[in-house]
Amino acid sequence: RHSSETIPFIWSKTMIVISEELKKIKKDLKKELDKNRYQHTLGVMYTASCLAMRYSGDIQQAMLAGLLHDCAKCIPAERQIHLCEKNRIPMRDVELKNPHLLHAKLGALLAKSQYGIKDKTVLHAIEAHTTGMPNMGLLDKIIFVADYIEPHRDKAPDLAEVRKLAFDDINEAVLRILYDTIHYLDQRRGAVDPVTYDTYEFYRKLLNR
Ligand code: FE
Ligand code: FE
């Protein structure tokens, strides 16, 4: 007979491997990111896992993508540009003028080369997280939304509403975030990536607005 405390929790072998992988990456990222970015990263990881539960997605994939989505964010702009050149990642005008946009593509590259991620779905979600992309897969949408609503975020307008929407209808949440990004957020910083507009148009039509 076991008391409730001694009943062993059964882990599958893959679960152990994946959680070890998460632990190792977490440790590495703590060194790569500044304190706020690291906190944000953990917020995205846990929020993504909740959204995966809600939409029957893969929880481990969501955590991995959430953890790594900003892995290139704290690299200085000139070095981001240099690394993109070195790895033949094509850069568009809008990215050269706003190098913060590069961290998504570069992040996907580093996730593969430095953190050993082979899962293309995870790499794609990292690549798509800043602008979104037309016709995103579930994991792409989960990371895109989690990035916007994670608990440490506080600057976006109507966050409470978007947070609720995220768990009601993820496509509606994606559309709302794109709308807010175009109308409130990036306007202040200057440039909205054309891909953000394309993504907005895609989801606007999809949802018949
Ligand atoms: Fe980011
Ligand atoms: Fe982020």
PDB file of C-alpha atoms and ligand atoms in Angstrom:
ATOM      1  CA  ARG A   1       0.000   0.000   0.000  1.00  0.00           C
ATOM      2  CA  HIS A   2       1.155   3.473  -0.867  1.00  0.00           C
ATOM      3  CA  SER A   3       0.162   6.675   0.814  1.00  0.00           C
ATOM      4  CA  SER A   4      -0.561   9.414  -1.685  1.00  0.00           C
ATOM      5  CA  GLU A   5       2.962  10.752  -1.236  1.00  0.00           C
ATOM      6  CA  THR A   6       4.731   7.551  -2.091  1.00  0.00           C
ATOM      7  CA  ILE A   7       2.794   6.612  -5.214  1.00  0.00           C
ATOM      8  CA  PRO A   8       5.446   6.875  -7.878  1.00  0.00           C
ATOM      9  CA  PHE A   9       4.749   9.259 -10.698  1.00  0.00           C
ATOM     10  CA  ILE A  10       5.237   7.365 -13.928  1.00  0.00           C
ATOM     11  CA  TRP A  11       7.304   9.216 -16.482  1.00  0.00           C
ATOM     12  CA  SER A  12       7.696   7.891 -19.980  1.00  0.00           C
ATOM     13  CA  LYS A  13      11.236   7.744 -21.277  1.00  0.00           C
ATOM     14  CA  THR A  14      10.591  10.510 -23.813  1.00  0.00           C
ATOM     15  CA  MET A  15       9.112  12.745 -21.132  1.00  0.00           C
ATOM     16  CA  ILE A  16      12.307  12.440 -19.121  1.00  0.00           C
ATOM     17  CA  VAL A  17      14.492  13.159 -22.140  1.00  0.00           C
ATOM     18  CA  ILE A  18      12.436  16.191 -23.115  1.00  0.00           C
ATOM     19  CA  SER A  19      12.278  17.666 -19.640  1.00  0.00           C
ATOM     20  CA  GLU A  20      16.036  17.207 -19.287  1.00  0.00           C
ATOM     21  CA  GLU A  21      16.367  19.048 -22.580  1.00  0.00           C
ATOM     22  CA  LEU A  22      14.189  21.895 -21.280  1.00  0.00           C
ATOM     23  CA  LYS A  23      16.251  22.122 -18.097  1.00  0.00           C
ATOM     24  CA  LYS A  24      19.525  22.320 -19.983  1.00  0.00           C
ATOM     25  CA  ILE A  25      18.230  24.976 -22.397  1.00  0.00           C
ATOM     26  CA  LYS A  26      16.803  26.996 -19.510  1.00  0.00           C
ATOM     27  CA  LYS A  27      20.225  27.055 -17.885  1.00  0.00           C
ATOM     28  CA  ASP A  28      21.920  28.179 -21.103  1.00  0.00           C
ATOM     29  CA  LEU A  29      19.329  30.871 -21.774  1.00  0.00           C
ATOM     30  CA  LYS A  30      19.733  32.323 -18.308  1.00  0.00           C
ATOM     31  CA  LYS A  31      23.253  33.272 -19.376  1.00  0.00           C
ATOM     32  CA  GLU A  32      22.279  34.489 -22.851  1.00  0.00           C
ATOM     33  CA  LEU A  33      19.354  36.717 -21.896  1.00  0.00           C
ATOM     34  CA  ASP A  34      18.996  39.703 -19.607  1.00  0.00           C
ATOM     35  CA  LYS A  35      16.840  39.298 -16.528  1.00  0.00           C
ATOM     36  CA  ASN A  36      13.627  40.717 -17.992  1.00  0.00           C
ATOM     37  CA  ARG A  37      13.952  38.760 -21.212  1.00  0.00           C
ATOM     38  CA  TYR A  38      14.553  35.568 -19.248  1.00  0.00           C
ATOM     39  CA  GLN A  39      11.445  36.162 -17.123  1.00  0.00           C
ATOM     40  CA  HIS A  40       9.450  36.910 -20.284  1.00  0.00           C
ATOM     41  CA  THR A  41      10.762  33.696 -21.850  1.00  0.00           C
ATOM     42  CA  LEU A  42       9.562  31.595 -18.900  1.00  0.00           C
ATOM     43  CA  GLY A  43       6.212  33.416 -19.053  1.00  0.00           C
ATOM     44  CA  VAL A  44       5.850  32.533 -22.732  1.00  0.00           C
ATOM     45  CA  MET A  45       6.857  28.928 -22.054  1.00  0.00           C
ATOM     46  CA  TYR A  46       4.179  28.406 -19.401  1.00  0.00           C
ATOM     47  CA  THR A  47       1.510  30.386 -21.258  1.00  0.00           C
ATOM     48  CA  ALA A  48       2.227  28.353 -24.397  1.00  0.00           C
ATOM     49  CA  SER A  49       1.818  25.135 -22.425  1.00  0.00           C
ATOM     50  CA  CYS A  50      -1.614  26.316 -21.186  1.00  0.00           C
ATOM     51  CA  LEU A  51      -2.711  27.181 -24.730  1.00  0.00           C
ATOM     52  CA  ALA A  52      -1.494  23.773 -25.918  1.00  0.00           C
ATOM     53  CA  MET A  53      -3.689  22.174 -23.236  1.00  0.00           C
ATOM     54  CA  ARG A  54      -6.681  24.255 -24.339  1.00  0.00           C
ATOM     55  CA  TYR A  55      -6.285  23.471 -28.050  1.00  0.00           C
ATOM     56  CA  SER A  56      -5.042  19.866 -27.728  1.00  0.00           C
ATOM     57  CA  GLY A  57      -1.590  20.735 -29.003  1.00  0.00           C
ATOM     58  CA  ASP A  58       1.686  19.134 -28.017  1.00  0.00           C
ATOM     59  CA  ILE A  59       2.608  20.549 -24.602  1.00  0.00           C
ATOM     60  CA  GLN A  60       6.316  19.726 -24.774  1.00  0.00           C
ATOM     61  CA  GLN A  61       6.658  21.293 -28.213  1.00  0.00           C
ATOM     62  CA  ALA A  62       4.876  24.396 -26.969  1.00  0.00           C
ATOM     63  CA  MET A  63       7.197  24.671 -23.955  1.00  0.00           C
ATOM     64  CA  LEU A  64      10.300  24.182 -26.073  1.00  0.00           C
ATOM     65  CA  ALA A  65       9.258  26.775 -28.649  1.00  0.00           C
ATOM     66  CA  GLY A  66       8.170  29.202 -25.926  1.00  0.00           C
ATOM     67  CA  LEU A  67      11.448  28.811 -24.091  1.00  0.00           C
ATOM     68  CA  LEU A  68      13.551  29.397 -27.193  1.00  0.00           C
ATOM     69  CA  HIS A  69      11.481  31.943 -29.127  1.00  0.00           C
ATOM     70  CA  ASP A  70      13.611  34.942 -28.049  1.00  0.00           C
ATOM     71  CA  CYS A  71      16.975  33.150 -27.817  1.00  0.00           C
ATOM     72  CA  ALA A  72      18.545  35.665 -30.239  1.00  0.00           C
ATOM     73  CA  LYS A  73      16.869  38.747 -28.760  1.00  0.00           C
ATOM     74  CA  CYS A  74      19.735  39.925 -26.552  1.00  0.00           C
ATOM     75  CA  ILE A  75      22.396  39.738 -29.258  1.00  0.00           C
ATOM     76  CA  PRO A  76      23.441  43.307 -30.207  1.00  0.00           C
ATOM     77  CA  ALA A  77      21.957  44.542 -33.498  1.00  0.00           C
ATOM     78  CA  GLU A  78      25.236  44.686 -35.439  1.00  0.00           C
ATOM     79  CA  ARG A  79      26.058  41.161 -34.403  1.00  0.00           C
ATOM     80  CA  GLN A  80      22.582  39.962 -35.413  1.00  0.00           C
ATOM     81  CA  ILE A  81      23.134  41.460 -38.851  1.00  0.00           C
ATOM     82  CA  HIS A  82      26.602  39.912 -39.020  1.00  0.00           C
ATOM     83  CA  LEU A  83      25.279  36.473 -38.040  1.00  0.00           C
ATOM     84  CA  CYS A  84      22.508  36.702 -40.635  1.00  0.00           C
ATOM     85  CA  GLU A  85      25.041  37.583 -43.332  1.00  0.00           C
ATOM     86  CA  LYS A  86      27.359  34.814 -42.239  1.00  0.00           C
ATOM     87  CA  ASN A  87      24.572  32.253 -42.360  1.00  0.00           C
ATOM     88  CA  ARG A  88      23.109  33.603 -45.599  1.00  0.00           C
ATOM     89  CA  ILE A  89      19.804  34.564 -44.041  1.00  0.00           C
ATOM     90  CA  PRO A  90      18.353  37.065 -46.514  1.00  0.00           C
ATOM     91  CA  MET A  91      17.557  40.431 -44.922  1.00  0.00           C
ATOM     92  CA  ARG A  92      14.882  42.779 -46.175  1.00  0.00           C
ATOM     93  CA  ASP A  93      14.980  46.590 -45.963  1.00  0.00           C
ATOM     94  CA  VAL A  94      12.561  46.703 -43.073  1.00  0.00           C
ATOM     95  CA  GLU A  95      14.818  44.325 -41.122  1.00  0.00           C
ATOM     96  CA  LEU A  96      17.979  46.306 -41.797  1.00  0.00           C
ATOM     97  CA  LYS A  97      16.221  49.444 -40.596  1.00  0.00           C
ATOM     98  CA  ASN A  98      14.718  47.626 -37.605  1.00  0.00           C
ATOM     99  CA  PRO A  99      17.190  44.914 -36.630  1.00  0.00           C
ATOM    100  CA  HIS A 100      14.980  43.813 -33.716  1.00  0.00           C
ATOM    101  CA  LEU A 101      12.894  42.081 -36.393  1.00  0.00           C
ATOM    102  CA  LEU A 102      15.833  39.783 -37.169  1.00  0.00           C
ATOM    103  CA  HIS A 103      15.779  37.935 -33.861  1.00  0.00           C
ATOM    104  CA  ALA A 104      12.970  35.651 -35.034  1.00  0.00           C
ATOM    105  CA  LYS A 105      14.756  34.199 -38.062  1.00  0.00           C
ATOM    106  CA  LEU A 106      18.091  34.235 -36.302  1.00  0.00           C
ATOM    107  CA  GLY A 107      16.477  32.628 -33.261  1.00  0.00           C
ATOM    108  CA  ALA A 108      15.246  29.725 -35.389  1.00  0.00           C
ATOM    109  CA  LEU A 109      18.747  29.304 -36.772  1.00  0.00           C
ATOM    110  CA  LEU A 110      20.380  29.349 -33.327  1.00  0.00           C
ATOM    111  CA  ALA A 111      17.736  27.014 -31.907  1.00  0.00           C
ATOM    112  CA  LYS A 112      18.873  24.515 -34.506  1.00  0.00           C
ATOM    113  CA  SER A 113      22.625  25.085 -34.486  1.00  0.00           C
ATOM    114  CA  GLN A 114      23.274  25.954 -30.822  1.00  0.00           C
ATOM    115  CA  TYR A 115      20.438  24.313 -28.928  1.00  0.00           C
ATOM    116  CA  GLY A 116      20.136  21.203 -31.083  1.00  0.00           C
ATOM    117  CA  ILE A 117      16.461  21.531 -31.986  1.00  0.00           C
ATOM    118  CA  LYS A 118      15.556  19.373 -34.961  1.00  0.00           C
ATOM    119  CA  ASP A 119      11.777  19.670 -34.761  1.00  0.00           C
ATOM    120  CA  LYS A 120      10.760  21.775 -37.783  1.00  0.00           C
ATOM    121  CA  THR A 121       7.441  22.725 -36.196  1.00  0.00           C
ATOM    122  CA  VAL A 122       9.273  24.248 -33.228  1.00  0.00           C
ATOM    123  CA  LEU A 123      11.774  26.054 -35.470  1.00  0.00           C
ATOM    124  CA  HIS A 124       8.951  27.430 -37.607  1.00  0.00           C
ATOM    125  CA  ALA A 125       7.074  28.763 -34.586  1.00  0.00           C
ATOM    126  CA  ILE A 126      10.228  30.608 -33.473  1.00  0.00           C
ATOM    127  CA  GLU A 127      10.679  32.061 -36.947  1.00  0.00           C
ATOM    128  CA  ALA A 128       7.060  33.232 -37.165  1.00  0.00           C
ATOM    129  CA  HIS A 129       6.686  34.655 -33.660  1.00  0.00           C
ATOM    130  CA  THR A 130       7.265  38.377 -34.274  1.00  0.00           C
ATOM    131  CA  THR A 131       5.190  39.095 -37.363  1.00  0.00           C
ATOM    132  CA  GLY A 132       3.014  36.032 -37.556  1.00  0.00           C
ATOM    133  CA  MET A 133       2.554  34.477 -40.968  1.00  0.00           C
ATOM    134  CA  PRO A 134      -0.486  33.818 -43.150  1.00  0.00           C
ATOM    135  CA  ASN A 135      -1.954  30.362 -42.580  1.00  0.00           C
ATOM    136  CA  MET A 136      -0.071  29.547 -39.369  1.00  0.00           C
ATOM    137  CA  GLY A 137      -0.085  26.108 -37.792  1.00  0.00           C
ATOM    138  CA  LEU A 138      -1.376  25.611 -34.237  1.00  0.00           C
ATOM    139  CA  LEU A 139       2.066  25.853 -32.618  1.00  0.00           C
ATOM    140  CA  ASP A 140       2.860  29.041 -34.573  1.00  0.00           C
ATOM    141  CA  LYS A 141      -0.347  30.619 -33.289  1.00  0.00           C
ATOM    142  CA  ILE A 142       0.248  29.413 -29.739  1.00  0.00           C
ATOM    143  CA  ILE A 143       3.695  31.054 -29.589  1.00  0.00           C
ATOM    144  CA  PHE A 144       2.516  34.207 -31.361  1.00  0.00           C
ATOM    145  CA  VAL A 145      -0.310  34.638 -28.851  1.00  0.00           C
ATOM    146  CA  ALA A 146       1.652  33.531 -25.768  1.00  0.00           C
ATOM    147  CA  ASP A 147       4.346  36.083 -26.602  1.00  0.00           C
ATOM    148  CA  TYR A 148       1.743  38.822 -26.432  1.00  0.00           C
ATOM    149  CA  ILE A 149      -0.273  37.761 -23.385  1.00  0.00           C
ATOM    150  CA  GLU A 150       2.252  36.158 -21.004  1.00  0.00           C
ATOM    151  CA  PRO A 151       1.873  37.381 -17.410  1.00  0.00           C
ATOM    152  CA  HIS A 152       4.797  39.845 -17.427  1.00  0.00           C
ATOM    153  CA  ARG A 153       3.387  41.839 -20.330  1.00  0.00           C
ATOM    154  CA  ASP A 154       1.719  45.077 -19.283  1.00  0.00           C
ATOM    155  CA  LYS A 155       2.027  47.657 -22.050  1.00  0.00           C
ATOM    156  CA  ALA A 156      -0.468  46.491 -24.648  1.00  0.00           C
ATOM    157  CA  PRO A 157      -3.968  47.974 -24.596  1.00  0.00           C
ATOM    158  CA  ASP A 158      -6.919  45.711 -23.694  1.00  0.00           C
ATOM    159  CA  LEU A 159      -4.634  42.897 -22.518  1.00  0.00           C
ATOM    160  CA  ALA A 160      -7.298  41.427 -20.241  1.00  0.00           C
ATOM    161  CA  GLU A 161      -9.625  41.066 -23.200  1.00  0.00           C
ATOM    162  CA  VAL A 162      -6.974  39.546 -25.463  1.00  0.00           C
ATOM    163  CA  ARG A 163      -6.026  37.086 -22.718  1.00  0.00           C
ATOM    164  CA  LYS A 164      -9.612  35.902 -22.473  1.00  0.00           C
ATOM    165  CA  LEU A 165      -9.956  35.760 -26.250  1.00  0.00           C
ATOM    166  CA  ALA A 166      -6.802  33.612 -26.480  1.00  0.00           C
ATOM    167  CA  PHE A 167      -8.568  30.840 -24.605  1.00  0.00           C
ATOM    168  CA  ASP A 168     -11.938  31.340 -26.357  1.00  0.00           C
ATOM    169  CA  ASP A 169     -10.807  31.368 -29.981  1.00  0.00           C
ATOM    170  CA  ILE A 170      -7.151  31.463 -30.921  1.00  0.00           C
ATOM    171  CA  ASN A 171      -7.773  32.761 -34.471  1.00  0.00           C
ATOM    172  CA  GLU A 172      -9.737  35.696 -33.079  1.00  0.00           C
ATOM    173  CA  ALA A 173      -6.886  36.383 -30.669  1.00  0.00           C
ATOM    174  CA  VAL A 174      -4.351  36.293 -33.519  1.00  0.00           C
ATOM    175  CA  LEU A 175      -6.432  38.788 -35.514  1.00  0.00           C
ATOM    176  CA  ARG A 176      -6.847  41.078 -32.514  1.00  0.00           C
ATOM    177  CA  ILE A 177      -3.116  41.056 -31.723  1.00  0.00           C
ATOM    178  CA  LEU A 178      -2.255  41.847 -35.352  1.00  0.00           C
ATOM    179  CA  TYR A 179      -4.778  44.683 -35.357  1.00  0.00           C
ATOM    180  CA  ASP A 180      -3.369  46.111 -32.136  1.00  0.00           C
ATOM    181  CA  THR A 181       0.203  45.720 -33.383  1.00  0.00           C
ATOM    182  CA  ILE A 182      -0.573  47.629 -36.577  1.00  0.00           C
ATOM    183  CA  HIS A 183      -2.653  50.329 -34.905  1.00  0.00           C
ATOM    184  CA  TYR A 184      -0.998  50.914 -31.548  1.00  0.00           C
ATOM    185  CA  LEU A 185       2.276  49.203 -30.882  1.00  0.00           C
ATOM    186  CA  ASP A 186       4.740  49.331 -33.739  1.00  0.00           C
ATOM    187  CA  GLN A 187       3.432  52.650 -34.949  1.00  0.00           C
ATOM    188  CA  ARG A 188       5.239  54.245 -32.040  1.00  0.00           C
ATOM    189  CA  ARG A 189       8.467  52.446 -32.889  1.00  0.00           C
ATOM    190  CA  GLY A 190       8.186  53.403 -36.539  1.00  0.00           C
ATOM    191  CA  ALA A 191       7.942  50.368 -38.746  1.00  0.00           C
ATOM    192  CA  VAL A 192       5.514  47.522 -39.157  1.00  0.00           C
ATOM    193  CA  ASP A 193       6.879  44.567 -41.097  1.00  0.00           C
ATOM    194  CA  PRO A 194       4.899  44.045 -44.333  1.00  0.00           C
ATOM    195  CA  VAL A 195       4.476  40.407 -43.278  1.00  0.00           C
ATOM    196  CA  THR A 196       2.416  41.656 -40.318  1.00  0.00           C
ATOM    197  CA  TYR A 197       0.008  43.341 -42.759  1.00  0.00           C
ATOM    198  CA  ASP A 198      -0.164  40.211 -44.933  1.00  0.00           C
ATOM    199  CA  THR A 199      -0.885  38.105 -41.873  1.00  0.00           C
ATOM    200  CA  TYR A 200      -3.533  40.555 -40.710  1.00  0.00           C
ATOM    201  CA  GLU A 201      -5.243  40.447 -44.131  1.00  0.00           C
ATOM    202  CA  PHE A 202      -5.145  36.649 -44.139  1.00  0.00           C
ATOM    203  CA  TYR A 203      -6.872  36.336 -40.750  1.00  0.00           C
ATOM    204  CA  ARG A 204      -9.284  39.182 -41.487  1.00  0.00           C
ATOM    205  CA  LYS A 205     -10.520  37.311 -44.565  1.00  0.00           C
ATOM    206  CA  LEU A 206     -10.480  33.962 -42.789  1.00  0.00           C
ATOM    207  CA  LEU A 207     -12.755  35.363 -40.096  1.00  0.00           C
ATOM    208  CA  ASN A 208     -14.938  37.280 -42.583  1.00  0.00           C
ATOM    209  CA  ARG A 209     -14.250  40.787 -41.305  1.00  0.00           C
TER     210      ARG A 209
HETATM  211 FE    FE B   1      10.557  38.116 -29.884  1.00  0.00          FE
HETATM  212 FE    FE B   2       9.081  37.398 -26.927  1.00  0.00          FE
END
